[in-house]
JSON list of C-alpha atoms in Angstrom, two decimals:
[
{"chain": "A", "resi": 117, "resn": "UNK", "atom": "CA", "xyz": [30.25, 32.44, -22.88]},
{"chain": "A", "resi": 118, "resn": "UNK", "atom": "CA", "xyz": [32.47, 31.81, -26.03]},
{"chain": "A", "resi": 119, "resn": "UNK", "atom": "CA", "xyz": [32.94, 28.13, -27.17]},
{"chain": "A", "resi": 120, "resn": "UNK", "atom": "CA", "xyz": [35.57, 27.97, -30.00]},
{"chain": "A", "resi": 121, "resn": "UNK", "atom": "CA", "xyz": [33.74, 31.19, -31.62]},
{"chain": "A", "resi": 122, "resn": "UNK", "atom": "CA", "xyz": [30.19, 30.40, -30.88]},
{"chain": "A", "resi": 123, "resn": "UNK", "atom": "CA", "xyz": [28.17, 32.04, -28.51]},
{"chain": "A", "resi": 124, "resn": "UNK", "atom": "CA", "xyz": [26.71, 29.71, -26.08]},
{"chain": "A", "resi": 125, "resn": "UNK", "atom": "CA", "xyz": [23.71, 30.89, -24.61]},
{"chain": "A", "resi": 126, "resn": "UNK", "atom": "CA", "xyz": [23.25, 30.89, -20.68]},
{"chain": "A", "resi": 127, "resn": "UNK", "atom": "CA", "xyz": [19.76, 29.68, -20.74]},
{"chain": "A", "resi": 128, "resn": "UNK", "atom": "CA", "xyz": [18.66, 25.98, -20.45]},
{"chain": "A", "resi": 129, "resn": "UNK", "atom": "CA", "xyz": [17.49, 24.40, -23.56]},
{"chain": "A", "resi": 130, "resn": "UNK", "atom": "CA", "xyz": [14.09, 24.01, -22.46]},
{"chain": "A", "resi": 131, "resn": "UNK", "atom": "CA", "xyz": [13.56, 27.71, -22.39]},
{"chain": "A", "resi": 132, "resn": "UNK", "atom": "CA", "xyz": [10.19, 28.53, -23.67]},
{"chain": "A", "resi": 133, "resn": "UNK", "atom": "CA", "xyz": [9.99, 31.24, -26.24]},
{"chain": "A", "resi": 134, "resn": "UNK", "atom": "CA", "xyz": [8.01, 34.95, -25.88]},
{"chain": "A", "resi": 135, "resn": "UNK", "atom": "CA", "xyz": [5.21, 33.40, -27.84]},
{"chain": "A", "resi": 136, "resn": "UNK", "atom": "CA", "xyz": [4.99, 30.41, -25.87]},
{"chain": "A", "resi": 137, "resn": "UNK", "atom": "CA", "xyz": [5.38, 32.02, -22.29]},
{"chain": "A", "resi": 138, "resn": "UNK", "atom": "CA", "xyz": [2.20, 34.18, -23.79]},
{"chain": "A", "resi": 139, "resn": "UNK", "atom": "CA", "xyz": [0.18, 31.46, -25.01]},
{"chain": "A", "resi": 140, "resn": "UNK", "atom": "CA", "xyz": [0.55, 29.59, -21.47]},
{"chain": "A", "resi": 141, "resn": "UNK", "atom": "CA", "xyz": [0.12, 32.46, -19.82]},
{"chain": "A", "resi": 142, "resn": "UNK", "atom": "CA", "xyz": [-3.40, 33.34, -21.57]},
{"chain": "A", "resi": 143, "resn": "UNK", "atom": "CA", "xyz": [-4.33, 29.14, -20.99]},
{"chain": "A", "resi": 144, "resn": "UNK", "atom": "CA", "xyz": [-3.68, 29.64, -17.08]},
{"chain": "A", "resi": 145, "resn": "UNK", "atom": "CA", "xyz": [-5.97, 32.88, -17.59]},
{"chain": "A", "resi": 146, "resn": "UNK", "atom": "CA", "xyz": [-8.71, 30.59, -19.07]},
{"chain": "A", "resi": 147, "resn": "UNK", "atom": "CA", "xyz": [-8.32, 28.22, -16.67]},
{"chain": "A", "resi": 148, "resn": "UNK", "atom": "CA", "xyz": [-8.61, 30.67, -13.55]},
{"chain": "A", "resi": 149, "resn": "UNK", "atom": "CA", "xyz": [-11.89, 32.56, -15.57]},
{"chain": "A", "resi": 150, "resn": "UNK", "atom": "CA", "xyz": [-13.29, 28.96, -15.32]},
{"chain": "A", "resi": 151, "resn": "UNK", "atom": "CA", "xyz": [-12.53, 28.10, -11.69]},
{"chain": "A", "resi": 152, "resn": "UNK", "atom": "CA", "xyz": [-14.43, 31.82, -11.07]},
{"chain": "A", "resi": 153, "resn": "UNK", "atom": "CA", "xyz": [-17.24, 31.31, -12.97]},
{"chain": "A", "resi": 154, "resn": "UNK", "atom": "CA", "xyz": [-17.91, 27.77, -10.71]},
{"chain": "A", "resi": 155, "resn": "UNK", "atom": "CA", "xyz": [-18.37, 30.11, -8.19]},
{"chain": "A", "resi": 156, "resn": "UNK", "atom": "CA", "xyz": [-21.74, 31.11, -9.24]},
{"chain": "A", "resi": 157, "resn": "UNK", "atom": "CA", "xyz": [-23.35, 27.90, -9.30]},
{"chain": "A", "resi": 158, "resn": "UNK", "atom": "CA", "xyz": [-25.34, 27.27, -6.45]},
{"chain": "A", "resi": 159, "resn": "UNK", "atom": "CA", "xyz": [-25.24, 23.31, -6.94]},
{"chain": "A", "resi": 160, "resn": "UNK", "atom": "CA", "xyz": [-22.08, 21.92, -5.83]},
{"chain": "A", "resi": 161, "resn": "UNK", "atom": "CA", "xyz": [-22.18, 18.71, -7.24]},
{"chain": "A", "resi": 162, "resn": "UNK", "atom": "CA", "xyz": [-22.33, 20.59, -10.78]},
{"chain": "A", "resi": 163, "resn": "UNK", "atom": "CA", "xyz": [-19.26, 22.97, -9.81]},
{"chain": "A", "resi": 164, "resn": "UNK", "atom": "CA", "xyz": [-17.14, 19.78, -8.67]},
{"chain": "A", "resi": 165, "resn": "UNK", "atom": "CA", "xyz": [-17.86, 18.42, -11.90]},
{"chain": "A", "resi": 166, "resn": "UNK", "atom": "CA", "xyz": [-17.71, 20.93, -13.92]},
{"chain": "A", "resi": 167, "resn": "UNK", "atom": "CA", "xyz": [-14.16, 21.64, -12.29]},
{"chain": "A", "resi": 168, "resn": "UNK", "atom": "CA", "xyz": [-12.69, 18.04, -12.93]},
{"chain": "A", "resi": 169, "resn": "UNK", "atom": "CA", "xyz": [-14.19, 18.22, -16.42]},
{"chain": "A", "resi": 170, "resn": "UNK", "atom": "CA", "xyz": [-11.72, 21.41, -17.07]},
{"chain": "A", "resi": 171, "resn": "UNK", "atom": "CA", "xyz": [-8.70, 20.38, -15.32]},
{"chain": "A", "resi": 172, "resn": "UNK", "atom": "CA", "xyz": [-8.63, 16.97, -17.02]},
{"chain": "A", "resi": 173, "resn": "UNK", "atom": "CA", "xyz": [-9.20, 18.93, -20.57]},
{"chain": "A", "resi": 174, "resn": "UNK", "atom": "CA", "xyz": [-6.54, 21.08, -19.89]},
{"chain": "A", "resi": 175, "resn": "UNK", "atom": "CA", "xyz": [-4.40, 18.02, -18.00]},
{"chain": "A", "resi": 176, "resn": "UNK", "atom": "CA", "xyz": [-5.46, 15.84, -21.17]},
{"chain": "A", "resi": 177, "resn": "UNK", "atom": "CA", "xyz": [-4.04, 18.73, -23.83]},
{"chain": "A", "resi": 178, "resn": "UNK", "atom": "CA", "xyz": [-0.93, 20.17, -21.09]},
{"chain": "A", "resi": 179, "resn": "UNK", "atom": "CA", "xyz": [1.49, 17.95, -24.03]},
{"chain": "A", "resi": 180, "resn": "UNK", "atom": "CA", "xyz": [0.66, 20.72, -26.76]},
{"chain": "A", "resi": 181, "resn": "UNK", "atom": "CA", "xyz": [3.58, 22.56, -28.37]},
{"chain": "A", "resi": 182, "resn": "UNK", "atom": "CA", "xyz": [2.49, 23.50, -31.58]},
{"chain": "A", "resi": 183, "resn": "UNK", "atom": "CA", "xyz": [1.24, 26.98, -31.42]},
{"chain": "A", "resi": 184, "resn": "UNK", "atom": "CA", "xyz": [-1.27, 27.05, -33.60]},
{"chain": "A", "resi": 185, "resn": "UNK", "atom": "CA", "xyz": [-3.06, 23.66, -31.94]},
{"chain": "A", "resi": 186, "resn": "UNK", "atom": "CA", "xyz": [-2.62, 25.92, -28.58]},
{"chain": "A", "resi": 187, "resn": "UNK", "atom": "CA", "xyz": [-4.25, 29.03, -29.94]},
{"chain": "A", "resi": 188, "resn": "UNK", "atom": "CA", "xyz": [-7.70, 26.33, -31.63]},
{"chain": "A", "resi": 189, "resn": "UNK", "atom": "CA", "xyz": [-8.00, 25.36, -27.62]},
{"chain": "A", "resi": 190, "resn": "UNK", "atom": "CA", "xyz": [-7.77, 28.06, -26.24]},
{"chain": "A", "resi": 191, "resn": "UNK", "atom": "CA", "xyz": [-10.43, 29.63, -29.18]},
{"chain": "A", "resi": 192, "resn": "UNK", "atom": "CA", "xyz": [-12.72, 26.60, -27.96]},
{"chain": "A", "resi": 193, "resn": "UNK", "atom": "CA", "xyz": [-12.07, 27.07, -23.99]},
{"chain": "A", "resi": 194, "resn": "UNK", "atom": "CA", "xyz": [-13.23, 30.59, -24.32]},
{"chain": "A", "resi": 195, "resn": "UNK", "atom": "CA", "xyz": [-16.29, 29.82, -26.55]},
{"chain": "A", "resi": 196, "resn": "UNK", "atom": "CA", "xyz": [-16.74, 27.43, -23.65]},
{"chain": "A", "resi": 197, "resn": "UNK", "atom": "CA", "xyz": [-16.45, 29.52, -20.87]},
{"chain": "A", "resi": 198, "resn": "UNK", "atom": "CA", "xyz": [-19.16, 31.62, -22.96]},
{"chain": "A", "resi": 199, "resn": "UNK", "atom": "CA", "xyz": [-21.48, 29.14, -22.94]},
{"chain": "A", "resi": 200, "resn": "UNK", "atom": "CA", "xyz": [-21.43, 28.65, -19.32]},
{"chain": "A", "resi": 201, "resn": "UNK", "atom": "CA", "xyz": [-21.22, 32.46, -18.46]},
{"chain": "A", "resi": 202, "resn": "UNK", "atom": "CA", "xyz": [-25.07, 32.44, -20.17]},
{"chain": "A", "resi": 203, "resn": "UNK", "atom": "CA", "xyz": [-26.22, 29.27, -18.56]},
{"chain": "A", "resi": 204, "resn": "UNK", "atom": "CA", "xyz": [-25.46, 30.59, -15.07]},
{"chain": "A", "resi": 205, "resn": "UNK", "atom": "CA", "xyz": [-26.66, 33.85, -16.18]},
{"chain": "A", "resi": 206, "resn": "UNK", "atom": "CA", "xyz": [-29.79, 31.95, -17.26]},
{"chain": "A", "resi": 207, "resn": "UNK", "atom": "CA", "xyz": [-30.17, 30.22, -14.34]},
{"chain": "A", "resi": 208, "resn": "UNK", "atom": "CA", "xyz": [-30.16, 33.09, -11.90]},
{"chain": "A", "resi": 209, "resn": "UNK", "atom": "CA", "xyz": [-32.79, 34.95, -13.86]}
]
């Protein structure tokens, strides 16, 4: 749509950009590889808590929009989910 020579654009200003759809989208993945990884733990006190403990980090840091804060959590969530990939593997050995 033309405005007095400038192109307005059709989408709504709070449009999120490639980068930004692809950051989320690898957060949610991080999330979901957590919630799986719960599923291996036979105590289910520890998966309930371990499961609040992630979805009030992410909750906590959801407010994020610099990119390169985004990318240092979700560097640490991995390095996290690491950690407790080898203490369930530990655990079951």
């Amino acid at each position: 749509m033309y405005l007095s020579g400038v192109i307005m654009s059709k989408l709504p200003a709070s449009t999120m950009s490639l980068k930004q759809f692809m950051l989320r989208t690898e957060a949610i993945k991080l999330y979901r590889n957590i919630l799986r990884q719960l599923q291996h733990l036979p105590d289910k006190s520890q998966r309930k808590e371990i499961r609040e403990w992630a979805r009030a980090d992410f909750e906590t840091h959801r407010h994020h929009e610099d990119e390169e804060v985004i990318k240092v959590l979700i560097m640490q969530g991995k390095k996290q989910l690491e950690e407790l990939e080898k203490t369930i593997r530990r655990a079951k050995s």
